[in-house]
Coordinates of N, CA and C in Angstrom, one line a residue:
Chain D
X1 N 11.0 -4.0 -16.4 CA 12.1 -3.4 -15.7 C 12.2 -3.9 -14.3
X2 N 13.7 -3.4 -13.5 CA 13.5 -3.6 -12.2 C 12.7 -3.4 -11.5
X3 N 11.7 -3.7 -10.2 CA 10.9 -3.5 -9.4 C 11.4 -2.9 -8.2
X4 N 10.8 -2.6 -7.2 CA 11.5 -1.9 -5.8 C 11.9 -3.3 -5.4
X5 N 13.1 -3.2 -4.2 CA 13.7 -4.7 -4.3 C 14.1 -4.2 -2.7
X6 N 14.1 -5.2 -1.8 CA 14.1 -5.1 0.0 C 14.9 -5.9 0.4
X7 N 16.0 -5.4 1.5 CA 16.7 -6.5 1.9 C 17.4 -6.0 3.3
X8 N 17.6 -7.5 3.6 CA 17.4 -8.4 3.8 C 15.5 -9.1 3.5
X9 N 15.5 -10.5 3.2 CA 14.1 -10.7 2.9 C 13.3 -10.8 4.1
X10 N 14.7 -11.4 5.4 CA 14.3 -12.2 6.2 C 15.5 -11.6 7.3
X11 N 15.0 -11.2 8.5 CA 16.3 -10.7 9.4 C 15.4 -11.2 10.8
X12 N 16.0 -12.4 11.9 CA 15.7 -12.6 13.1 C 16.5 -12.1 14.2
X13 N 16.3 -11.3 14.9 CA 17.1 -10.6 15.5 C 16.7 -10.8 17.0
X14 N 17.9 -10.5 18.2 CA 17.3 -10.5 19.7 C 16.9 -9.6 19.9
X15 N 15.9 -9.4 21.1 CA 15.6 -8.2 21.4 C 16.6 -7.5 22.2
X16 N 17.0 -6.1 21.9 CA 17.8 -5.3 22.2 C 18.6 -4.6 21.3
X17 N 18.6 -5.7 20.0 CA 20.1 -5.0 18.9 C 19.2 -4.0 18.2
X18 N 20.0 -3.4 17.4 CA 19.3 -2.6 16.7 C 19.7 -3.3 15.2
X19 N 18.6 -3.0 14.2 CA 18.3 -3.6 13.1 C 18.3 -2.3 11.8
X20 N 18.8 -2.8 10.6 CA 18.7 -1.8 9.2 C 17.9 -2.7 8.3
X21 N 17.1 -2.4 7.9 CA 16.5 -2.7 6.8 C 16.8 -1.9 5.2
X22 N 16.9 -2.0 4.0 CA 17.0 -1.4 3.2 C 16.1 -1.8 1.8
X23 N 16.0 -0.3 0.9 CA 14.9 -0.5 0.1 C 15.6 0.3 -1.0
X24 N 15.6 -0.3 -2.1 CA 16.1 0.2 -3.7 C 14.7 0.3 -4.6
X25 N 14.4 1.6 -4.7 CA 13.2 2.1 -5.4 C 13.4 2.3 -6.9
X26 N 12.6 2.0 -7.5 CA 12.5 2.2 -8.8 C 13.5 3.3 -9.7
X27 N 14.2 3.2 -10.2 CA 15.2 4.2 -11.1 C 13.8 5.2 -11.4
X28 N 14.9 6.3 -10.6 CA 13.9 8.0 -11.3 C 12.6 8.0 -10.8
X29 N 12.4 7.1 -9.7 CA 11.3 7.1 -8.3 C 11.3 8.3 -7.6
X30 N 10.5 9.8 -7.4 CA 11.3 10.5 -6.2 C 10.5 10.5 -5.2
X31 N 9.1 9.7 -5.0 CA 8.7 9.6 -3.8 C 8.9 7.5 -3.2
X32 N 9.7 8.1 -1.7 CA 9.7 6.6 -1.1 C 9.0 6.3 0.1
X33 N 8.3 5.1 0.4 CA 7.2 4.9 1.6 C 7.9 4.0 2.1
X34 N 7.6 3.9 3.6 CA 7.9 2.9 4.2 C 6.3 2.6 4.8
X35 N 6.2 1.3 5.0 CA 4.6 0.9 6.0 C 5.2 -0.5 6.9
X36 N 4.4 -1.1 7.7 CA 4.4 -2.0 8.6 C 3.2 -2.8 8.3
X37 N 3.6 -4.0 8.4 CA 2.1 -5.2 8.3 C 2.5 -6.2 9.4
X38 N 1.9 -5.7 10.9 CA 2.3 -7.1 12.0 C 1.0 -7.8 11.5
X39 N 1.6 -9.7 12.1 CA 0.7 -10.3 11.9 C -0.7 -10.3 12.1
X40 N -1.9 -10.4 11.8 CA -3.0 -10.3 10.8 C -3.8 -8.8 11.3
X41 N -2.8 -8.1 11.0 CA -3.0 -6.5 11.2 C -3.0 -5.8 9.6
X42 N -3.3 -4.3 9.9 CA -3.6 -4.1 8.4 C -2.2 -3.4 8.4
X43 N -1.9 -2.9 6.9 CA -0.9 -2.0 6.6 C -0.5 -0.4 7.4
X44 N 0.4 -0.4 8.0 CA 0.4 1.0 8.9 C 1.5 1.8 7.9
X45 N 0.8 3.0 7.5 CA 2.3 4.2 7.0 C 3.3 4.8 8.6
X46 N 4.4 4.6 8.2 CA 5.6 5.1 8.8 C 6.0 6.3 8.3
X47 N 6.4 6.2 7.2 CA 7.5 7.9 6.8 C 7.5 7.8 5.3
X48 N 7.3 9.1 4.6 CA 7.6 8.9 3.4 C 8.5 9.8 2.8
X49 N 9.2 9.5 1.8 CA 10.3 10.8 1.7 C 9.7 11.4 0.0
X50 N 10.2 12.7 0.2 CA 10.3 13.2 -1.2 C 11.9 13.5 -1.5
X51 N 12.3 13.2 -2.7 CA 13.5 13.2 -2.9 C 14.4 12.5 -1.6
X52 N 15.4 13.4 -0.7 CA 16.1 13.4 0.1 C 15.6 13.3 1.4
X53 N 14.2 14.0 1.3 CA 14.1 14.9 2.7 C 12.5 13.9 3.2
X54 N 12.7 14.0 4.2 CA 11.1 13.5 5.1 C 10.4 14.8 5.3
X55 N 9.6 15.2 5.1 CA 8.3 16.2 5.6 C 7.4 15.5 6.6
X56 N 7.2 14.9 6.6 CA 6.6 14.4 7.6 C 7.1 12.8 8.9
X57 N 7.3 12.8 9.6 CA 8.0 11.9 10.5 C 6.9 11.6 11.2
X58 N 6.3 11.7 11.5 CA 4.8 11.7 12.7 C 4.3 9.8 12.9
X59 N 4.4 9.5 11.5 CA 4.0 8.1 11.5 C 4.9 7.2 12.2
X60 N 5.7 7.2 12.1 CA 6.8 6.8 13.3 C 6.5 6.3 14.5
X61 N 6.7 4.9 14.4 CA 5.7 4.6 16.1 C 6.6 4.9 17.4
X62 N 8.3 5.1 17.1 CA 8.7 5.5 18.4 C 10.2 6.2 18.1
X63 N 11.0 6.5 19.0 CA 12.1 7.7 18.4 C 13.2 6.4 18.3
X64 N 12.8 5.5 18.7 CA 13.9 4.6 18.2 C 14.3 4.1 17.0
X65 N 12.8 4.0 15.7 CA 12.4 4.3 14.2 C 13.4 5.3 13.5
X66 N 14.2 5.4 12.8 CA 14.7 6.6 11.6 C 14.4 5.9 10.5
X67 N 14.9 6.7 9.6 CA 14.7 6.5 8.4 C 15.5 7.3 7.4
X68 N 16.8 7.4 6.8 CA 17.1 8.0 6.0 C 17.2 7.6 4.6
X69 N 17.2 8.5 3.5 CA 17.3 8.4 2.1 C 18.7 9.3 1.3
X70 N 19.6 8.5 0.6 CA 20.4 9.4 0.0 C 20.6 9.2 -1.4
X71 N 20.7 10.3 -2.1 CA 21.2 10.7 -3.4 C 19.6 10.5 -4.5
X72 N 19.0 10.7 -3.3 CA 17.4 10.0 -3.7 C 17.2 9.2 -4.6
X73 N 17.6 8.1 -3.6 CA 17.9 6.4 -4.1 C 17.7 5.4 -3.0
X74 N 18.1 4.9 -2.7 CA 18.2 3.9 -1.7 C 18.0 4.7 -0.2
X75 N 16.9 4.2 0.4 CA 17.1 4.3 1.9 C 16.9 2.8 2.7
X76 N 17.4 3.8 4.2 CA 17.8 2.8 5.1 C 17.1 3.1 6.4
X77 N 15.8 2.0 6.5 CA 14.5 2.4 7.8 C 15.5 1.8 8.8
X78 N 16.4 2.4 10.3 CA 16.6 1.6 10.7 C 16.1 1.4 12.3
X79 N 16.0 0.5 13.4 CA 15.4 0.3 14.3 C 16.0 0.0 14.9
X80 N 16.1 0.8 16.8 CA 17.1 0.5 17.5 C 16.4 -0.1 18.7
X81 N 17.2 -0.9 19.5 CA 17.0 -1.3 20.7 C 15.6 -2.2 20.2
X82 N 15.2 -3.1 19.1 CA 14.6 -3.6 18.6 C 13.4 -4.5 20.6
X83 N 12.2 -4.4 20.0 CA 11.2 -4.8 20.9 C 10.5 -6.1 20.1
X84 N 9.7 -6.8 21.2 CA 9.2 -7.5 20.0 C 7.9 -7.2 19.7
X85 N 7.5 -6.3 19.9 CA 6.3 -5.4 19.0 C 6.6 -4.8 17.4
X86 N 8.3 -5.2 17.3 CA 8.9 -4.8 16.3 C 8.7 -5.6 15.0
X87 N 7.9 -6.7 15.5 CA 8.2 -7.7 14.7 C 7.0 -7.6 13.3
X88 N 7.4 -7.4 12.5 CA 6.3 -7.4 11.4 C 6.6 -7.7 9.9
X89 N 6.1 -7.2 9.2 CA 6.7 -7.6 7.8 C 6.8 -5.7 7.4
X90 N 7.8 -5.0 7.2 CA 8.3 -3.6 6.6 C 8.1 -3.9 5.2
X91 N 7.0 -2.6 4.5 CA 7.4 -3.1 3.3 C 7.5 -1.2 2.6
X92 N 8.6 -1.4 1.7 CA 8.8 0.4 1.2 C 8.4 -0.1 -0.2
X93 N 8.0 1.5 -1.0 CA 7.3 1.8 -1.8 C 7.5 2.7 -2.6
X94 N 7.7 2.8 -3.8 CA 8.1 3.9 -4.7 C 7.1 4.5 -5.5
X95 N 6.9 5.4 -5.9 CA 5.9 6.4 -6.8 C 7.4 7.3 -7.4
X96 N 6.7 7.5 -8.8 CA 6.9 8.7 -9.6 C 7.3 10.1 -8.9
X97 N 6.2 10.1 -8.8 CA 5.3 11.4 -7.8 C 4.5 11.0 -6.3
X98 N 4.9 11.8 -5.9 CA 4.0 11.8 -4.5 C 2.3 12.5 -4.7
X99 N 2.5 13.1 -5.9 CA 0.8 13.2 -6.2 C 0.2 12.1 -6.1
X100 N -1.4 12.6 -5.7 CA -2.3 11.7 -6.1 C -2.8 11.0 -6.5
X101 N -2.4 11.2 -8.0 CA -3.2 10.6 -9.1 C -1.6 9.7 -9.5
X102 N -0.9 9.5 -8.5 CA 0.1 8.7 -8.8 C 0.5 7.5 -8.5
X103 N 0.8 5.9 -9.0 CA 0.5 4.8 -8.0 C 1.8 4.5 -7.5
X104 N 1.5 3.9 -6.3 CA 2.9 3.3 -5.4 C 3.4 1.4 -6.5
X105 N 4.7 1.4 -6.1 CA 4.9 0.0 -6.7 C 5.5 -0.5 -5.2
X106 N 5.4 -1.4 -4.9 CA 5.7 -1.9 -3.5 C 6.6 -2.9 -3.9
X107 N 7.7 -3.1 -2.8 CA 8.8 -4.2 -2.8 C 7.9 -5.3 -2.2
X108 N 9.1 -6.7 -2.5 CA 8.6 -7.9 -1.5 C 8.3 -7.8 0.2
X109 N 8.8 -6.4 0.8 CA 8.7 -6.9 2.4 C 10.2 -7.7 2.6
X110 N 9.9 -7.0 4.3 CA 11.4 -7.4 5.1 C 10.7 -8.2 6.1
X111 N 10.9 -9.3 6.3 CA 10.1 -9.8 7.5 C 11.1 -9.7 9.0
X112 N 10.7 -9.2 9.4 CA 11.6 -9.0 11.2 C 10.5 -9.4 11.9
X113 N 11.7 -10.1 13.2 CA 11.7 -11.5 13.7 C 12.4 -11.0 14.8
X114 N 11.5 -10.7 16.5 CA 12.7 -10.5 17.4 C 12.3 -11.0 18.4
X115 N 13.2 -11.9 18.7 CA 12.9 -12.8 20.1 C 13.3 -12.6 21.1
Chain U
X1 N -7.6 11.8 4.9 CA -8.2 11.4 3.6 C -9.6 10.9 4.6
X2 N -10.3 10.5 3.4 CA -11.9 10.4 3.4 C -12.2 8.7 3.5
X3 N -13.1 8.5 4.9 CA -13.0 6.5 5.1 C -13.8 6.5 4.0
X4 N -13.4 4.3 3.7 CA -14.4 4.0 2.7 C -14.5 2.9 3.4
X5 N -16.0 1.8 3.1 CA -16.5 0.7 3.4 C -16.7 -0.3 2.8
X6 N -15.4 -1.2 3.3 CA -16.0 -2.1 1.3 C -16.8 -3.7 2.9
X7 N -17.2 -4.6 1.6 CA -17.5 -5.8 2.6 C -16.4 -6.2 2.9
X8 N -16.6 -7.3 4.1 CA -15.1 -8.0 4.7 C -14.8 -9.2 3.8
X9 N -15.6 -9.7 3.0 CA -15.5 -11.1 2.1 C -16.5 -11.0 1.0
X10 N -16.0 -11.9 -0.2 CA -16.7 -12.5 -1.5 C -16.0 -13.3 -1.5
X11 N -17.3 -13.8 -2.5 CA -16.7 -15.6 -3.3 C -16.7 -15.1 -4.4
X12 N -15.7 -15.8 -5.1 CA -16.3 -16.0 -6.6 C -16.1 -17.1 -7.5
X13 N -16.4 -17.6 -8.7 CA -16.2 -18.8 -9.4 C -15.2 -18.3 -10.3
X14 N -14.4 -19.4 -11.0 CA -13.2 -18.9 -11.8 C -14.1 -18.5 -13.1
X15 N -13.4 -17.6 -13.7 CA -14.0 -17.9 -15.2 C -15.0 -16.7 -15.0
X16 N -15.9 -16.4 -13.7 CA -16.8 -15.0 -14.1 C -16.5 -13.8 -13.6
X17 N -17.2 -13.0 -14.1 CA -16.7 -11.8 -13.1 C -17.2 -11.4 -11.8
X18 N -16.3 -10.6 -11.2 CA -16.4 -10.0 -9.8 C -16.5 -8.5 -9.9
X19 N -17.3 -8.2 -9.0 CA -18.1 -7.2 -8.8 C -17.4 -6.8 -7.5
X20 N -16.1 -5.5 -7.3 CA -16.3 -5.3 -5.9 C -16.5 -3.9 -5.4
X21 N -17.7 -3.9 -4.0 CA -18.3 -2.5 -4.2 C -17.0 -2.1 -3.5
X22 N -17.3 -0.6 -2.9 CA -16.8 0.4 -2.3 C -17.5 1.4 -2.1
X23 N -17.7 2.0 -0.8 CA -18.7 3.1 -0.4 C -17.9 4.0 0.4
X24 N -17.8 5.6 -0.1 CA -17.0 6.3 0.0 C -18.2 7.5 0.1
X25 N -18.9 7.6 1.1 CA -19.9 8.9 0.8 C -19.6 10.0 1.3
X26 N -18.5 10.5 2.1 CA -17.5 11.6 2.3 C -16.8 11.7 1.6
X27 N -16.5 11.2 0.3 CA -15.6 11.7 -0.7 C -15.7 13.1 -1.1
X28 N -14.0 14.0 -1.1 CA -14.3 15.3 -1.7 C -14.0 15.2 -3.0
X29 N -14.2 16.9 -3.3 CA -13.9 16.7 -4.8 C -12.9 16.2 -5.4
X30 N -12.0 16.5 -4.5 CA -10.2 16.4 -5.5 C -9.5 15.1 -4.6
X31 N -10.9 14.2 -4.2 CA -10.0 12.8 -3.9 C -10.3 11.5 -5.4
X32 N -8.8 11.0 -5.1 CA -8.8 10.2 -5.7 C -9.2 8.7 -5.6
X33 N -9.7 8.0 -6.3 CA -10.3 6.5 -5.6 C -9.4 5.7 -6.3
X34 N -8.6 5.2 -5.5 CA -7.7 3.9 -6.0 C -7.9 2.7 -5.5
X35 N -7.6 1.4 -6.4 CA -7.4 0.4 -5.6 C -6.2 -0.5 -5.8
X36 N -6.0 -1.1 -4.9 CA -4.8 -2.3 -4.6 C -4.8 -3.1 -4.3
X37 N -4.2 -4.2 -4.1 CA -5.0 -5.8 -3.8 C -3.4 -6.0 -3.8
X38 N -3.5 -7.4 -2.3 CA -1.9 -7.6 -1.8 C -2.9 -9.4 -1.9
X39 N -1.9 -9.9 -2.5 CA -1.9 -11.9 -2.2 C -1.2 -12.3 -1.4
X40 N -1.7 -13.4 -1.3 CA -0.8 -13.8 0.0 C 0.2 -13.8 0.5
X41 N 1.3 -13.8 1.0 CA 2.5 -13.0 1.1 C 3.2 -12.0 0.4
X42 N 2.7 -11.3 -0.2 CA 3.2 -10.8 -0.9 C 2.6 -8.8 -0.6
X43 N 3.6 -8.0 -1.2 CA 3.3 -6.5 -1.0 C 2.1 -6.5 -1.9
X44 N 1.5 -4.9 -1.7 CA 0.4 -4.5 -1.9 C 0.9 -4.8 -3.6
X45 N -0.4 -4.5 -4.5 CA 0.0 -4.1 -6.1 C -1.0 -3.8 -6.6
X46 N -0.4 -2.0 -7.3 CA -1.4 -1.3 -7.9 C -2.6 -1.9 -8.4
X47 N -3.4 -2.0 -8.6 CA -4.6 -2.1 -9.5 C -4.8 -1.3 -10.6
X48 N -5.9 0.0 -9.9 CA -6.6 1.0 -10.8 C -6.7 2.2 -10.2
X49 N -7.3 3.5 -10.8 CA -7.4 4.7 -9.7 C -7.9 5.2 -11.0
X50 N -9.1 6.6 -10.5 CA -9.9 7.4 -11.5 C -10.1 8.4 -10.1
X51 N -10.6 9.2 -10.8 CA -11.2 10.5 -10.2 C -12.6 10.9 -10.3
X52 N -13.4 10.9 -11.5 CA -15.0 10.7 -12.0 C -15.1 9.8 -12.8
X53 N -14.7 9.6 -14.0 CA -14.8 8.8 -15.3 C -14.6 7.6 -15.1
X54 N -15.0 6.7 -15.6 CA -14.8 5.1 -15.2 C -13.8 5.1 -16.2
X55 N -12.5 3.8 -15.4 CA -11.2 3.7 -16.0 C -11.0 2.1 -16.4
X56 N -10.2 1.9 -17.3 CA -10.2 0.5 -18.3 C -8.6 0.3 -18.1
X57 N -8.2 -0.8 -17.4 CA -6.8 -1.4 -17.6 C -6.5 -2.4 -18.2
X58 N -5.8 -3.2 -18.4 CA -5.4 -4.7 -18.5 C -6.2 -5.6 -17.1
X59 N -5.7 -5.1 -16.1 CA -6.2 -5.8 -14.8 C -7.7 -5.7 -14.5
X60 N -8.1 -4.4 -14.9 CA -9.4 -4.5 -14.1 C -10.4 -2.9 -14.9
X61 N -11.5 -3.0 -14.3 CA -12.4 -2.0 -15.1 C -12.4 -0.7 -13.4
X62 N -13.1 -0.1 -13.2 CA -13.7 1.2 -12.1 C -14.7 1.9 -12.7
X63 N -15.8 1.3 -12.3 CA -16.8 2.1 -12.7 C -17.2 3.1 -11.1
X64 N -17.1 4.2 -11.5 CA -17.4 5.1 -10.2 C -18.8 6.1 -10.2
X65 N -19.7 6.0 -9.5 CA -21.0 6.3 -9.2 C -20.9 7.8 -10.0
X66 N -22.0 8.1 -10.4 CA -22.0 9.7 -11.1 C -22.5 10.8 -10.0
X67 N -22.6 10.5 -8.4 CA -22.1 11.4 -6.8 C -20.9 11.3 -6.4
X68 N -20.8 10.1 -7.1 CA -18.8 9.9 -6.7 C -18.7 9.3 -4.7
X69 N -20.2 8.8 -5.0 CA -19.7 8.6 -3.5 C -19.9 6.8 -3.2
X70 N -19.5 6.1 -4.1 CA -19.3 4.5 -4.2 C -18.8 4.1 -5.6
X71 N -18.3 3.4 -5.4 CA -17.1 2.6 -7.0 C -17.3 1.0 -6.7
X72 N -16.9 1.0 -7.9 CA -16.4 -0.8 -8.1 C -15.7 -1.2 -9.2
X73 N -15.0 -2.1 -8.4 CA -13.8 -2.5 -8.8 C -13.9 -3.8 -9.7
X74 N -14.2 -4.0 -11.0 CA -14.2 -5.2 -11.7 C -13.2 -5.9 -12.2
X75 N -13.7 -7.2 -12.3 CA -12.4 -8.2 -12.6 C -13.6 -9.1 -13.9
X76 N -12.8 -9.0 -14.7 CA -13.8 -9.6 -15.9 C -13.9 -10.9 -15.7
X77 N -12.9 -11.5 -15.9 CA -13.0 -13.0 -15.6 C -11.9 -13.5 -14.5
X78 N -12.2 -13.8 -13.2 CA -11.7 -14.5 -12.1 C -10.8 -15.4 -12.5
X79 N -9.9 -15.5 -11.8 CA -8.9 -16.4 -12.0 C -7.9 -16.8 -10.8
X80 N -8.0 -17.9 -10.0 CA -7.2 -17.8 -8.8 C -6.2 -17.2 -8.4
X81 N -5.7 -16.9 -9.4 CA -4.3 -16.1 -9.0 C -5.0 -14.2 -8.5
X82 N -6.7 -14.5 -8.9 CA -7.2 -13.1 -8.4 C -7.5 -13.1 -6.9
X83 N -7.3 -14.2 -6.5 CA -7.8 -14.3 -4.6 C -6.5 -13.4 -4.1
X84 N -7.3 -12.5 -3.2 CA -6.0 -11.9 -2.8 C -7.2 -10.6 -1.7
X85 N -6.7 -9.6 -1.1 CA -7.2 -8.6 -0.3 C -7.6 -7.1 -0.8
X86 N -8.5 -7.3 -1.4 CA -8.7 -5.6 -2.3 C -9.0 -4.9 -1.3
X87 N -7.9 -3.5 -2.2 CA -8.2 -2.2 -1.0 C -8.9 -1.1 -1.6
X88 N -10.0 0.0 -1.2 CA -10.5 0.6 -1.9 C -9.4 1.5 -0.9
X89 N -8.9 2.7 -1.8 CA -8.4 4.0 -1.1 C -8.5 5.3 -1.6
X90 N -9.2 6.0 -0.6 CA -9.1 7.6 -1.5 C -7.9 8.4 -0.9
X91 N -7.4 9.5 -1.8 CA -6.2 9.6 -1.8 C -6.6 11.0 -2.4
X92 N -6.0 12.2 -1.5 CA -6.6 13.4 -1.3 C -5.8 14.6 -2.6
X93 N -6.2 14.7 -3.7 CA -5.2 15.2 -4.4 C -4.8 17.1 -4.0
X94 N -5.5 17.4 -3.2 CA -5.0 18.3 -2.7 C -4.0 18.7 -2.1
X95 N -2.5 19.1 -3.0 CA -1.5 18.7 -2.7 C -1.3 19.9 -1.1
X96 N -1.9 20.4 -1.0 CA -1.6 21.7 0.6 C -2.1 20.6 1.5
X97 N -2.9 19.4 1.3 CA -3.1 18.6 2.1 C -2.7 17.2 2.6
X98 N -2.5 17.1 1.4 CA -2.0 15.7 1.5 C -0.4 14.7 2.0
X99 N 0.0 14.0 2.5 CA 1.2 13.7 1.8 C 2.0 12.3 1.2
X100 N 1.0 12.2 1.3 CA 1.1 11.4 -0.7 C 1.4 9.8 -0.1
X101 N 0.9 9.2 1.2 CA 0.5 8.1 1.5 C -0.5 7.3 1.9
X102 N -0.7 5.8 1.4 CA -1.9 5.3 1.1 C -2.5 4.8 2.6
X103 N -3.8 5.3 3.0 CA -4.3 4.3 4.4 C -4.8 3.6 4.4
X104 N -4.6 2.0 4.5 CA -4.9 0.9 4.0 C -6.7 0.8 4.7
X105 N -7.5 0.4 4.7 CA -8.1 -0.3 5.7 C -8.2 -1.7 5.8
X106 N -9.8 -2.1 5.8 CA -9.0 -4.1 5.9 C -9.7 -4.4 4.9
X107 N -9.5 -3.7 4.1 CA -10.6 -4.4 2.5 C -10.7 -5.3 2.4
X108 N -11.5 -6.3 1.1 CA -12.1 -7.5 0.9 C -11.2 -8.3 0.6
X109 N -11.7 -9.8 1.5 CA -10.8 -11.3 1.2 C -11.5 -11.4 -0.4
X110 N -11.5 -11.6 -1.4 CA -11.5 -12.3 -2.5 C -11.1 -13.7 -2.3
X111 N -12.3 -14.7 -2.2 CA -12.2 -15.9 -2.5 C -12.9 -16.2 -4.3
X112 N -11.7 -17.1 -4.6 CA -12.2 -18.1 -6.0 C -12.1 -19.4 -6.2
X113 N -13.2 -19.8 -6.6 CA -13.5 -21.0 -6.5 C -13.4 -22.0 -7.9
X114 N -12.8 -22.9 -7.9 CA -12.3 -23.2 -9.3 C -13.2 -24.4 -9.7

């Protein structure tokens, strides 16, 4: 079946604009992750939603970061006034369940690029 | 969630198996031990995950210590396409605690040697 799927693959952007990224999670997915992988850094969590709603925001490295999710389907991480500390590879992630004993399926990654 | 220590590198030859530890000796009861492994460019991808019992996939075996406080992740027979970054993660099934995201650390390069 379809996999989580991320797009743009590839967005280079100037520093200043603000940037959307977007993530299509698995049909009947109701938990969605977002994480960060800057170059040869490890995986950082951002935000994860259940259904519609964020419970937690904290991972968030700055208030310029949102992230919304609708019809608990597709969300859109987006990033404003883009820095180039911004630059990394985003990659979102779908689970069943946000339980435990539940596994994440991960998209390809959004590589952002801000000069 | 509860740190774990895996080594920073293995080798291995194609064709045998690989052995990879994980030491997790703050594990509580109701954490989960999963693993993941991301290849080279590419996003993370599930592996395996158990709780006590050692667990049998297609991809891989988990045999987990009977303190529950170290696991390993086996690959029966290596195959280059297994070189890639295995992550040991515990994953806190206590849902008043948790919220249900994975914390990578810098788990093991997997080299194979053909």
């Amino acid at each position: 079946g379809a996999g989580v799927s991320q797009s743009p693959s590839n967005k280079v952007t100037e520093k200043g604009k603000d940037v959307e990224l977007r993530c299509d999670p698995i049909s009947g997915h109701t938990a969605l992750y977002w994480y960060r992988q800057s170059l040869g850094q490890g995986l950082e969590f951002l935000i994860y939603f259940q259904g519609n709603s964020a419970p937690d925001k904290s991972g968030l490295p700055s208030d310029r970061f949102s992230a919304e999710r609708t019809g608990g389907s597709v969300s859109t991480l987006t990033i404003q006034r883009t820095q180039q500390e911004d630059s990394a590879v985003y990659l979102c992630a779908s689970s069943l369940h946000w339980a435990a004993n539940y596994e994440q399926y991960f998209g390809p990654g959004t590589r952002l690029t801000v000069t | 969630d509860a740190k774990t220590t895996q080594p920073n590198s293995m080798e291995s030859n194609e064709e045998e198996p690989v052995h990879l530890p994980c030491n997790h000796s703050t594990i509580s009861g109701t954490d989960y031990i999963h693993w993941y492994r991301q290849l080279p460019s590419q996003g993370p991808e599930y592996v395996i995950h158990g709780l006590t019992s050692n667990v049998n996939n297609r991809m891989a075996s988990l045999a987990i210590a009977e303190d529950r406080k170290s696991s390993t992740l086996i690959l029966h027979r290596a195959t280059l396409r297994d070189a890639a970054v295995y992550y040991c993660i515990l994953r806190d099934g206590d849902y008043g605690g948790s919220q249900g995201n994975l914390i990578f650390g810098k788990g093991t390069k997997l080299s194979v040697k053909p």
